[in-house]
């Protein structure tokens, strides 16, 4: 499954532009709370843990595990069913919604807690989506 | 804190027709329900001085349409449980003296889509940036995302979850207004068309047109109305995250864990006091999360509790006795229908009446575990 142009396209805002800029370079950028050191997502210019505006952008490892998913069996713009809509847990803690590529879209292949790695996938010149694939050497 | 039973529901009704109603628009359905609830309470629109509603029409649209001049309005919109929050907010407004007689109304053309609206997320919104690009198409693709994690955590099987749909169809068969009334089996559920694995179509709510409305006033006036009052004993509300991907734990709803216990505390009741329970079921896992997060069963035991027929006709804890969103009706914002069934059960007028109901709990969800509201309703005003 590749990111097709019919997919709903995100529109970056001033608070999220750095995240999308990072993905265009193949980097997954998170933010860290200056008070607690905890990473958070989605991007915002303050910490959801303490409210501090002392926050840092940093590059995440791109490693994640599969938290949960559904396999959608009906048509959707830009997708060929069946396709999985997944939520992954990043190594740094935050979770995000994504799709799992380079992997059969079946319950047998998509095993909860399987290890994944970032697969930056260009949608167009502006937007690269943070998709994930089974981690190399550990693919099912 | 408002004393339990200070405020009562003195009028309650659904739309004249329910299910497939292509000859009414959304606001028309809301008005039809409102007029029916007013008639139930023996009131005219001019008697209403407070209005709460949610949907594609704002309070100002509905007030003008119905010819109301409210002194208090609430347009809280947190999804299908908004009506639970409206009841809670109306109680506070009545006790504060902001208004005396509140109309809460719902109408939605969920199936026929007459003057309704569904919009994809705004591309710059957080769901537009961080969920929409990955292919969700409405609630059936989002709400069930936590299910596999919850199943793995507690070792729950697909067969056990399928019993939710089976049991609720049994209840629906006792309700002439239910959209689907024919009995189904676990095999029927598991063999029905796959929508978003692990959920099949019989684990997703029906899609209907309809509405419902409530009239609330202070309990000091409640005896002046033709129907027996249904007292609000307690309530709770909360929100968690708009995006299901950001829900902190896929095995439990934080919004449920705030709203539910607050409702029980403010009512001064325990689980053993509850004679009847409504658990908003847009999808089959919601009553299961509700049973666990409200503390009726230990974590991970809800599916077996249902499979062992505890919530079924004849069971010790009747749940979703109208057939629920899975079989009775689901316009899009089902919470109003959960409250309507609670009111009928407390009044003793339900089609699937479960005996004398002293205390009923109506628990709602909004968005994809994004919001929650819980009401405790009672037949007697605590002295």
Short mmCIF file of C-alpha atoms in Angstrom, two decimals:
data_model
loop_
_atom_site.label_atom_id
_atom_site.label_comp_id
_atom_site.label_asym_id
_atom_site.label_seq_id
_atom_site.Cartn_x
_atom_site.Cartn_y
_atom_site.Cartn_z
CA UNK A 1 0.00 0.00 0.00
CA UNK A 2 1.40 3.39 -0.93
CA UNK A 3 0.20 6.82 0.03
CA UNK A 4 -2.10 7.76 -2.81
CA UNK A 5 -2.93 11.32 -3.70
CA UNK A 6 -6.63 10.83 -2.95
CA UNK A 7 -5.90 10.50 0.74
CA UNK A 8 -7.13 13.32 2.95
CA UNK A 9 -4.19 15.69 3.03
CA UNK A 10 -3.15 17.30 6.27
CA UNK A 11 -2.86 21.08 6.39
CA UNK A 12 0.00 22.09 8.70
CA UNK A 13 -0.63 24.89 11.17
CA UNK A 14 2.03 27.17 12.68
CA UNK A 15 2.16 24.86 15.71
CA UNK A 16 2.69 21.70 13.63
CA UNK A 17 4.75 22.95 10.67
CA UNK A 18 8.03 21.68 12.15
CA UNK A 19 6.61 18.15 12.41
CA UNK A 20 5.70 18.04 8.73
CA UNK A 21 8.96 19.74 7.72
CA UNK A 22 10.83 17.04 9.64
CA UNK A 23 9.01 14.22 7.88
CA UNK A 24 9.87 15.72 4.50
CA UNK A 25 13.50 15.15 5.53
CA UNK A 26 12.64 11.65 6.76
CA UNK A 27 12.74 12.62 10.44
CA UNK A 28 10.03 12.03 13.03
CA UNK A 29 10.10 15.02 15.37
CA UNK A 30 8.55 14.94 18.82
CA UNK A 31 8.55 17.48 21.61
CA UNK A 32 9.75 17.12 25.17
CA UNK A 33 8.41 18.82 28.30
CA UNK A 34 11.11 20.94 29.97
CA UNK A 35 9.71 20.22 33.42
CA UNK A 36 9.29 16.45 33.26
CA UNK A 37 11.44 15.38 30.33
CA UNK A 38 8.50 13.44 28.94
CA UNK A 39 7.87 13.33 25.21
CA UNK A 40 4.45 14.25 23.84
CA UNK A 41 2.40 14.29 20.65
CA UNK A 42 0.63 15.86 18.76
CA UNK A 43 2.78 18.99 18.49
CA UNK A 44 1.92 22.06 20.56
CA UNK A 45 4.08 24.89 21.93
CA UNK A 46 3.59 23.94 25.56
CA UNK A 47 3.63 20.82 27.71
CA UNK A 48 0.35 18.96 28.22
CA UNK A 49 1.84 17.61 31.45
CA UNK A 50 2.62 20.86 33.24
CA UNK A 51 1.64 23.73 30.93
CA UNK A 52 5.20 24.97 30.67
CA UNK A 53 6.20 26.70 27.45
CA UNK A 54 9.72 25.37 28.01
CA UNK A 55 9.63 22.60 25.42
CA UNK A 56 12.17 21.13 23.02
CA UNK A 57 11.78 19.57 19.60
CA UNK A 58 13.86 16.43 19.16
CA UNK A 59 14.26 13.65 16.62
CA UNK A 60 12.59 10.40 17.63
CA UNK A 61 14.22 7.04 16.98
CA UNK A 62 11.47 5.94 14.60
CA UNK A 63 11.11 2.69 16.52
CA UNK A 64 7.63 1.69 17.63
CA UNK A 65 5.43 -1.24 18.55
CA UNK A 66 1.94 -2.08 17.34
CA UNK A 67 -0.60 -1.06 20.00
CA UNK A 68 -3.90 -1.83 18.26
CA UNK A 69 -5.68 -1.60 14.92
CA UNK A 70 -8.70 -2.36 12.81
CA UNK A 71 -8.67 -3.76 9.28
CA UNK A 72 -11.13 -1.75 7.25
CA UNK A 73 -12.96 -3.80 4.62
CA UNK A 74 -14.81 -1.04 2.80
CA UNK A 75 -13.61 1.39 0.15
CA UNK A 76 -12.05 4.70 1.14
CA UNK A 77 -10.48 7.45 -1.00
CA UNK A 78 -6.81 6.67 -1.56
CA UNK A 79 -6.98 3.17 -0.06
CA UNK A 80 -7.53 -0.34 -1.36
CA UNK A 81 -9.44 -2.47 1.14
CA UNK A 82 -8.75 -4.34 3.25
CA UNK A 83 -6.27 -2.01 4.94
CA UNK A 84 -5.27 -1.59 8.55
CA UNK A 85 -5.69 1.64 10.48
CA UNK A 86 -3.21 1.26 13.28
CA UNK A 87 -2.11 3.01 16.44
CA UNK A 88 1.54 2.54 17.37
CA UNK A 89 3.46 3.28 20.55
CA UNK A 90 6.68 5.14 19.82
CA UNK A 91 9.79 4.10 21.71
CA UNK A 92 9.70 7.55 23.36
CA UNK A 93 6.17 6.98 24.71
CA UNK A 94 3.66 8.90 22.60
CA UNK A 95 1.23 7.09 20.33
CA UNK A 96 0.10 7.99 16.86
CA UNK A 97 -2.27 6.74 14.21
CA UNK A 98 -0.66 5.34 11.09
CA UNK A 99 -0.73 2.58 8.49
CA UNK A 100 1.56 -0.44 8.44
CA UNK A 101 3.24 -0.91 5.06
CA UNK A 102 5.33 -3.74 3.60
CA UNK A 103 3.14 -6.17 5.52
CA UNK A 104 0.06 -8.22 4.63
CA UNK A 105 -3.04 -6.51 5.99
CA UNK A 106 -4.20 -9.57 7.91
CA UNK A 107 -4.67 -10.46 11.59
CA UNK A 108 -2.02 -13.16 11.15
CA UNK A 109 0.63 -10.71 9.94
CA UNK A 110 -0.36 -7.80 12.15
CA UNK A 111 0.51 -9.06 15.61
CA UNK A 112 0.05 -6.75 18.58
CA UNK A 113 3.34 -5.56 20.09
CA UNK A 114 5.32 -6.43 16.94
CA UNK A 115 8.30 -4.15 16.39
CA UNK A 116 8.01 -1.47 13.74
CA UNK A 117 10.13 1.23 12.18
CA UNK A 118 9.32 4.55 10.56
CA UNK A 119 8.62 4.47 6.83
CA UNK A 120 8.38 8.11 5.73
CA UNK A 121 6.06 8.04 2.72
CA UNK A 122 5.67 11.12 0.50
CA UNK A 123 2.10 12.09 -0.31
CA UNK A 124 3.22 15.02 -2.45
CA UNK A 125 5.96 17.65 -2.39
CA UNK A 126 4.70 19.19 0.85
CA UNK A 127 3.50 16.28 2.91
CA UNK A 128 5.30 13.09 3.89
CA UNK A 129 3.28 10.76 6.08
CA UNK A 130 4.74 8.90 9.08
CA UNK A 131 3.85 5.36 8.05
CA UNK A 132 5.47 2.34 9.68
CA UNK A 133 6.76 -1.04 8.51
CA UNK A 134 7.81 -4.21 10.35
CA UNK A 135 11.28 -3.63 11.81
CA UNK A 136 14.05 -5.02 9.59
CA UNK A 137 15.06 -8.53 10.49
CA UNK A 138 11.90 -8.96 12.53
CA UNK A 139 9.29 -8.87 9.78
CA UNK A 140 6.61 -11.50 10.12
CA UNK B 1 -23.60 19.81 45.56
CA UNK B 2 -27.24 19.56 44.53
CA UNK B 3 -29.16 17.27 46.89
CA UNK B 4 -30.19 13.99 45.21
CA UNK B 5 -33.68 14.27 43.76
CA UNK B 6 -33.86 18.09 43.71
CA UNK B 7 -34.73 18.11 40.02
CA UNK B 8 -36.96 15.77 38.04
CA UNK B 9 -37.80 14.72 34.51
CA UNK B 10 -41.53 15.41 34.13
CA UNK B 11 -41.88 14.93 30.40
CA UNK B 12 -40.22 12.46 28.05
CA UNK B 13 -40.98 11.28 24.55
CA UNK B 14 -39.41 10.10 21.35
CA UNK B 15 -40.38 11.23 17.85
CA UNK B 16 -43.77 10.02 16.64
CA UNK B 17 -41.98 7.82 14.13
CA UNK B 18 -38.58 6.25 14.59
CA UNK B 19 -36.24 4.43 12.24
CA UNK B 20 -36.74 5.54 8.66
CA UNK B 21 -38.41 8.97 8.61
CA UNK B 22 -37.58 10.61 5.27
CA UNK B 23 -40.42 13.14 5.49
CA UNK B 24 -38.85 15.16 8.32
CA UNK B 25 -35.67 17.22 8.40
CA UNK B 26 -33.32 17.19 11.38
CA UNK B 27 -34.82 20.25 13.00
CA UNK B 28 -38.25 18.86 12.18
CA UNK B 29 -37.45 15.67 14.07
CA UNK B 30 -36.21 17.71 17.05
CA UNK B 31 -39.40 19.77 17.03
CA UNK B 32 -41.61 16.67 16.74
CA UNK B 33 -39.88 15.15 19.76
CA UNK B 34 -40.15 18.44 21.67
CA UNK B 35 -43.88 18.74 21.04
CA UNK B 36 -44.40 15.12 22.12
CA UNK B 37 -42.44 15.67 25.36
CA UNK B 38 -44.32 18.89 26.06
CA UNK B 39 -47.62 17.05 25.54
CA UNK B 40 -46.39 14.30 27.88
CA UNK B 41 -45.81 16.98 30.53
CA UNK B 42 -49.07 18.80 29.75
CA UNK B 43 -47.18 21.92 28.68
CA UNK B 44 -47.09 24.33 25.75
CA UNK B 45 -43.93 25.77 24.18
CA UNK B 46 -44.54 29.09 25.95
CA UNK B 47 -44.13 27.30 29.30
CA UNK B 48 -40.47 26.53 28.52
CA UNK B 49 -37.84 29.02 29.70
CA UNK B 50 -34.71 26.87 29.26
CA UNK B 51 -33.44 25.05 26.18
CA UNK B 52 -30.61 22.61 25.53
CA UNK B 53 -29.84 20.94 22.23
CA UNK B 54 -26.97 19.68 20.08
CA UNK B 55 -26.55 18.87 16.43
CA UNK B 56 -26.62 20.64 13.13
CA UNK B 57 -28.98 23.26 14.55
CA UNK B 58 -27.94 25.65 17.30
CA UNK B 59 -30.17 26.56 20.26
CA UNK B 60 -31.05 29.84 18.54
CA UNK B 61 -32.33 27.95 15.50
CA UNK B 62 -34.44 25.55 17.54
CA UNK B 63 -35.73 28.24 19.94
CA UNK B 64 -37.01 30.31 17.05
CA UNK B 65 -38.41 27.29 15.21
CA UNK B 66 -40.39 26.24 18.30
CA UNK B 67 -41.35 29.80 19.27
CA UNK B 68 -39.47 29.78 22.58
CA UNK B 69 -38.00 32.69 24.54
CA UNK B 70 -35.47 30.95 26.78
CA UNK B 71 -33.73 32.63 29.71
CA UNK B 72 -31.11 29.84 29.74
CA UNK B 73 -29.57 27.90 26.87
CA UNK B 74 -26.98 25.13 26.60
CA UNK B 75 -25.52 24.01 23.29
CA UNK B 76 -22.92 21.67 24.78
CA UNK B 77 -21.89 19.32 21.99
CA UNK B 78 -19.58 16.49 22.95
CA UNK B 79 -21.19 13.83 20.77
CA UNK B 80 -23.90 11.32 21.56
CA UNK B 81 -23.78 11.74 25.33
CA UNK B 82 -24.39 15.49 25.12
CA UNK B 83 -27.92 14.94 26.46
CA UNK B 84 -26.60 13.43 29.67
CA UNK B 85 -24.56 16.59 30.11
CA UNK B 86 -27.57 18.73 29.23
CA UNK B 87 -29.58 17.04 32.00
CA UNK B 88 -26.77 17.67 34.45
CA UNK B 89 -26.34 21.30 33.40
CA UNK B 90 -30.11 21.88 33.43
CA UNK B 91 -30.28 20.62 37.00
CA UNK B 92 -27.67 23.17 38.02
CA UNK B 93 -29.45 25.95 36.13
CA UNK B 94 -32.81 25.11 37.70
CA UNK B 95 -31.29 25.02 41.18
CA UNK B 96 -29.50 28.32 40.50
CA UNK B 97 -32.81 29.93 39.52
CA UNK B 98 -31.70 30.64 35.96
CA UNK B 99 -34.82 28.94 34.62
CA UNK B 100 -37.74 26.81 35.80
CA UNK B 101 -38.73 24.52 32.94
CA UNK B 102 -36.08 23.11 30.62
CA UNK B 103 -36.59 21.42 27.26
CA UNK B 104 -33.77 19.14 26.09
CA UNK B 105 -34.30 17.88 22.60
CA UNK B 106 -32.67 15.77 19.93
CA UNK B 107 -33.42 15.18 16.28
CA UNK B 108 -31.17 13.60 13.71
CA UNK B 109 -31.73 12.42 10.17
CA UNK B 110 -28.91 9.93 10.44
CA UNK B 111 -30.26 7.56 7.82
CA UNK B 112 -32.21 9.73 5.37
CA UNK B 113 -29.89 12.73 5.73
CA UNK B 114 -32.64 15.32 5.28
CA UNK B 115 -31.00 18.69 5.94
CA UNK B 116 -28.32 17.04 8.03
CA UNK B 117 -24.63 17.35 7.47
CA UNK B 118 -21.56 15.19 7.72
CA UNK B 119 -18.22 16.78 7.06
CA UNK B 120 -14.76 15.31 6.94
CA UNK B 121 -12.39 16.78 9.53
CA UNK B 122 -10.99 20.20 8.68
CA UNK B 123 -7.54 19.42 7.16
CA UNK B 124 -5.80 21.80 9.57
CA UNK B 125 -7.51 20.43 12.67
CA UNK B 126 -5.60 17.92 14.76
CA UNK B 127 -7.76 14.98 13.54
CA UNK B 128 -7.35 16.35 10.00
CA UNK B 129 -3.57 16.23 10.32
CA UNK B 130 -3.01 13.22 12.53
CA UNK B 131 -5.84 10.76 11.88
CA UNK B 132 -7.65 11.47 8.59
CA UNK B 133 -4.60 10.76 6.35
CA UNK B 134 -4.52 7.14 7.57
CA UNK B 135 -7.88 6.14 6.18
CA UNK B 136 -10.55 6.26 8.88
CA UNK B 137 -14.04 6.61 7.43
CA UNK B 138 -16.26 7.57 10.31
CA UNK B 139 -16.94 5.86 13.64
CA UNK B 140 -16.90 2.21 12.42
CA UNK B 141 -13.21 2.59 11.56
CA UNK B 142 -12.26 4.54 14.69
CA UNK B 143 -14.32 3.41 17.66
CA UNK B 144 -13.28 -0.28 17.47
CA UNK B 145 -9.53 0.46 17.26
CA UNK B 146 -8.97 -0.30 20.99
CA UNK B 147 -10.78 -3.65 20.84
CA UNK B 148 -7.84 -5.89 19.86
CA UNK B 149 -5.68 -4.40 22.63
CA UNK B 150 -8.44 -4.93 25.21
CA UNK B 151 -8.99 -8.52 23.97
CA UNK B 152 -5.29 -9.31 24.23
CA UNK B 153 -4.95 -7.73 27.67
CA UNK B 154 -7.78 -9.78 29.18
CA UNK B 155 -7.87 -12.86 26.95
CA UNK B 156 -11.36 -12.12 25.65
CA UNK B 157 -12.58 -14.10 22.64
CA UNK B 158 -14.52 -12.93 19.60
CA UNK B 159 -17.30 -15.37 20.53
CA UNK B 160 -17.72 -13.75 23.96
CA UNK B 161 -17.95 -10.26 22.48
CA UNK B 162 -20.49 -11.51 19.94
CA UNK B 163 -22.88 -12.29 22.80
CA UNK B 164 -23.42 -8.55 23.32
CA UNK B 165 -25.22 -8.34 19.99
CA UNK B 166 -27.14 -11.57 20.62
CA UNK B 167 -28.43 -10.50 24.02
CA UNK B 168 -29.41 -7.04 22.87
CA UNK B 169 -31.38 -8.50 19.98
CA UNK B 170 -33.31 -10.53 22.56
CA UNK B 171 -34.26 -7.27 24.27
CA UNK B 172 -35.07 -5.64 20.92
CA UNK B 173 -37.48 -8.44 20.08
CA UNK B 174 -39.63 -7.17 22.98
CA UNK B 175 -39.70 -3.60 21.60
CA UNK B 176 -42.10 -3.00 18.70
CA UNK B 177 -40.26 0.21 17.73
CA UNK B 178 -36.86 -1.50 17.42
CA UNK B 179 -35.41 -1.43 13.90
CA UNK B 180 -34.25 -5.08 14.10
CA UNK B 181 -36.22 -7.64 16.12
CA UNK B 182 -35.41 -11.09 14.71
CA UNK B 183 -33.25 -13.27 16.98
CA UNK B 184 -29.59 -13.77 16.05
CA UNK B 185 -26.91 -16.23 17.17
CA UNK B 186 -23.20 -15.92 17.88
CA UNK B 187 -22.57 -17.60 14.52
CA UNK B 188 -24.79 -15.03 12.80
CA UNK B 189 -22.73 -12.25 14.36
CA UNK B 190 -19.36 -13.77 13.47
CA UNK B 191 -20.48 -14.63 9.93
CA UNK B 192 -21.97 -11.22 9.23
CA UNK B 193 -20.17 -8.88 6.85
CA UNK B 194 -16.77 -7.72 8.08
CA UNK B 195 -16.68 -3.94 8.49
CA UNK B 196 -13.50 -3.18 10.42
CA UNK B 197 -11.85 -6.29 11.84
CA UNK B 198 -12.49 -7.45 14.51
CA UNK B 199 -16.00 -6.01 14.15
CA UNK B 200 -18.71 -7.24 11.80
CA UNK B 201 -21.83 -5.35 10.80
CA UNK B 202 -23.88 -6.93 13.60
CA UNK B 203 -21.44 -5.37 16.07
CA UNK B 204 -22.02 -1.88 14.69
CA UNK B 205 -25.06 0.23 15.51
CA UNK B 206 -27.98 0.64 13.17
CA UNK B 207 -28.32 3.99 11.39
CA UNK B 208 -31.70 5.64 11.77
CA UNK B 209 -33.75 8.83 11.81
CA UNK B 210 -35.49 10.02 14.94
CA UNK B 211 -35.27 12.05 18.07
CA UNK B 212 -36.36 12.43 21.64
CA UNK B 213 -36.94 15.15 24.19
CA UNK B 214 -37.11 15.67 27.94
CA UNK B 215 -38.77 18.25 30.17
CA UNK B 216 -37.08 19.01 33.50
CA UNK B 217 -38.12 21.12 36.43
CA UNK B 218 -37.54 21.38 40.16
CA UNK B 219 -38.90 18.50 42.20
CA UNK B 220 -40.95 20.93 44.27
CA UNK B 221 -43.11 21.44 41.16
CA UNK B 222 -42.80 17.92 39.82
CA UNK B 223 -45.98 16.58 41.41
CA UNK B 224 -48.04 19.12 39.43
CA UNK B 225 -47.47 17.26 36.16
CA UNK B 226 -49.52 14.40 34.75
CA UNK B 227 -46.68 11.84 34.67
CA UNK B 228 -44.93 10.38 37.71
CA UNK B 229 -41.68 12.33 38.17
CA UNK B 230 -38.38 10.63 37.45
CA UNK B 231 -35.91 12.16 39.89
CA UNK B 232 -32.32 12.99 39.03
CA UNK B 233 -30.37 11.50 41.92
CA UNK B 234 -26.86 12.09 40.65
CA UNK B 235 -24.76 12.77 37.58
CA UNK B 236 -21.24 12.97 36.24
CA UNK B 237 -19.46 14.13 33.11
CA UNK B 238 -16.00 14.29 31.58
CA UNK B 239 -14.00 14.42 28.37
CA UNK B 240 -10.73 12.79 27.42
CA UNK B 241 -9.29 13.15 23.89
CA UNK B 242 -10.91 14.09 20.61
CA UNK B 243 -8.65 11.64 18.75
CA UNK B 244 -8.95 7.99 19.70
CA UNK B 245 -5.26 7.53 18.88
CA UNK B 246 -4.53 9.78 21.87
CA UNK B 247 -6.74 7.91 24.38
CA UNK B 248 -4.35 7.16 27.22
CA UNK B 249 -5.23 3.47 27.69
CA UNK B 250 -7.05 1.34 25.12
CA UNK B 251 -8.45 -0.97 27.80
CA UNK B 252 -10.33 1.66 29.79
CA UNK B 253 -11.99 5.03 29.25
CA UNK B 254 -10.77 7.84 31.49
CA UNK B 255 -13.96 9.81 30.73
CA UNK B 256 -16.03 6.84 31.93
CA UNK B 257 -13.92 6.55 35.08
CA UNK B 258 -14.56 10.19 35.95
CA UNK B 259 -18.24 10.49 35.01
CA UNK B 260 -19.46 7.15 36.38
CA UNK B 261 -18.09 7.30 39.93
CA UNK B 262 -19.09 10.97 40.23
CA UNK B 263 -22.67 10.04 39.34
CA UNK B 264 -22.72 7.25 41.93
CA UNK B 265 -21.13 9.47 44.60
CA UNK B 266 -23.48 12.39 44.04
CA UNK B 267 -26.48 10.04 44.14
CA UNK B 268 -25.20 8.29 47.24
CA UNK B 269 -25.79 4.86 45.72
CA UNK B 270 -23.81 1.67 45.28
CA UNK B 271 -23.83 -0.79 42.41
CA UNK B 272 -26.16 -3.10 44.33
CA UNK B 273 -28.81 -0.34 44.28
CA UNK B 274 -28.99 -0.30 40.47
CA UNK B 275 -32.06 -2.09 39.09
CA UNK B 276 -31.60 -1.16 35.45
CA UNK B 277 -28.67 0.01 33.35
CA UNK B 278 -28.31 1.69 29.98
CA UNK B 279 -24.81 1.63 28.46
CA UNK B 280 -24.56 3.59 25.21
CA UNK B 281 -23.66 1.05 22.53
CA UNK B 282 -22.66 2.56 19.22
CA UNK B 283 -20.45 -0.54 18.93
CA UNK B 284 -20.49 -3.84 20.76
CA UNK B 285 -17.49 -3.17 23.01
CA UNK B 286 -18.98 -0.07 24.61
CA UNK B 287 -21.29 -1.85 27.07
CA UNK B 288 -18.30 -4.01 28.03
CA UNK B 289 -16.07 -1.03 28.74
CA UNK B 290 -19.03 0.54 30.57
CA UNK B 291 -19.55 -2.47 32.84
CA UNK B 292 -15.86 -2.43 33.77
CA UNK B 293 -15.20 1.30 33.99
CA UNK B 294 -18.35 1.94 36.04
CA UNK B 295 -17.28 -0.85 38.39
CA UNK B 296 -20.13 -3.32 37.85
CA UNK B 297 -17.63 -6.11 37.12
CA UNK B 298 -13.87 -6.53 37.62
CA UNK B 299 -11.59 -5.62 34.70
CA UNK B 300 -11.61 -8.14 31.90
CA UNK B 301 -14.74 -9.94 33.10
CA UNK B 302 -17.43 -7.97 31.28
CA UNK B 303 -17.64 -10.16 28.18
CA UNK B 304 -18.03 -13.32 30.24
CA UNK B 305 -20.59 -11.50 32.44
CA UNK B 306 -22.65 -10.82 29.33
CA UNK B 307 -22.03 -14.26 27.83
CA UNK B 308 -23.34 -15.80 31.06
CA UNK B 309 -26.60 -13.89 30.45
CA UNK B 310 -26.41 -11.58 33.46
CA UNK B 311 -27.55 -8.62 31.33
CA UNK B 312 -30.09 -10.61 29.28
CA UNK B 313 -33.84 -10.93 29.88
CA UNK B 314 -34.15 -12.67 33.25
CA UNK B 315 -30.59 -11.75 34.23
CA UNK B 316 -29.63 -10.03 37.47
CA UNK B 317 -28.58 -6.74 35.81
CA UNK B 318 -30.78 -5.86 32.81
CA UNK B 319 -28.79 -3.75 30.36
CA UNK B 320 -29.94 -1.93 27.21
CA UNK B 321 -33.48 -3.21 27.44
CA UNK B 322 -34.68 -1.29 24.36
CA UNK B 323 -32.23 -3.29 22.24
CA UNK B 324 -29.68 -0.47 22.26
CA UNK B 325 -27.97 1.24 19.41
CA UNK B 326 -27.17 -2.18 18.00
CA UNK B 327 -30.84 -3.10 17.40
CA UNK B 328 -33.30 -0.43 18.60
CA UNK B 329 -32.20 2.81 16.99
CA UNK B 330 -29.12 4.97 16.51
CA UNK B 331 -29.56 8.34 14.87
CA UNK B 332 -25.94 9.33 15.40
CA UNK B 333 -26.38 10.75 18.90
CA UNK B 334 -28.00 7.87 20.76
CA UNK B 335 -27.71 9.20 24.32
CA UNK B 336 -31.21 10.65 24.24
CA UNK B 337 -32.65 7.19 23.54
CA UNK B 338 -30.75 5.65 26.44
CA UNK B 339 -32.27 8.27 28.76
CA UNK B 340 -35.74 7.71 27.26
CA UNK B 341 -35.54 3.99 28.06
CA UNK B 342 -34.31 4.74 31.60
CA UNK B 343 -37.29 7.05 32.11
CA UNK B 344 -39.73 4.45 30.77
CA UNK B 345 -38.28 1.77 33.04
CA UNK B 346 -38.51 4.02 36.12
CA UNK B 347 -42.07 4.99 35.20
CA UNK B 348 -42.89 1.32 34.64
CA UNK B 349 -44.01 1.83 31.03
CA UNK B 350 -41.24 0.16 29.01
CA UNK B 351 -42.09 -2.48 26.42
CA UNK B 352 -39.52 -4.76 28.04
CA UNK B 353 -40.32 -3.63 31.58
CA UNK B 354 -38.01 -5.34 34.08
CA UNK B 355 -40.26 -5.08 37.11
CA UNK B 356 -40.26 -2.23 39.58
CA UNK B 357 -37.21 -0.05 38.88
CA UNK B 358 -36.29 2.13 41.82
CA UNK B 359 -32.92 3.22 40.46
CA UNK B 360 -31.77 3.34 36.84
CA UNK B 361 -28.38 4.40 35.50
CA UNK B 362 -27.98 5.86 32.02
CA UNK B 363 -24.40 6.06 30.81
CA UNK B 364 -23.36 7.75 27.60
CA UNK B 365 -20.30 8.11 25.43
CA UNK B 366 -19.45 10.89 23.00
CA UNK B 367 -17.09 10.84 20.07
CA UNK B 368 -14.71 7.88 20.15
CA UNK B 369 -14.37 7.55 23.93
CA UNK B 370 -13.88 11.34 23.82
CA UNK B 371 -16.63 12.25 26.29
CA UNK B 372 -18.92 10.71 28.82
CA UNK B 373 -22.01 11.53 30.84
CA UNK B 374 -23.71 9.40 33.49
CA UNK B 375 -27.12 9.91 35.08
CA UNK B 376 -28.65 8.19 38.10
CA UNK B 377 -32.45 8.34 37.95
CA UNK B 378 -34.90 7.27 40.63
CA UNK B 379 -38.57 6.63 41.27
CA UNK B 380 -38.61 8.20 44.73
CA UNK B 381 -37.24 11.50 45.94
CA UNK B 382 -34.86 10.76 48.81
CA UNK B 383 -36.24 12.26 52.02
#
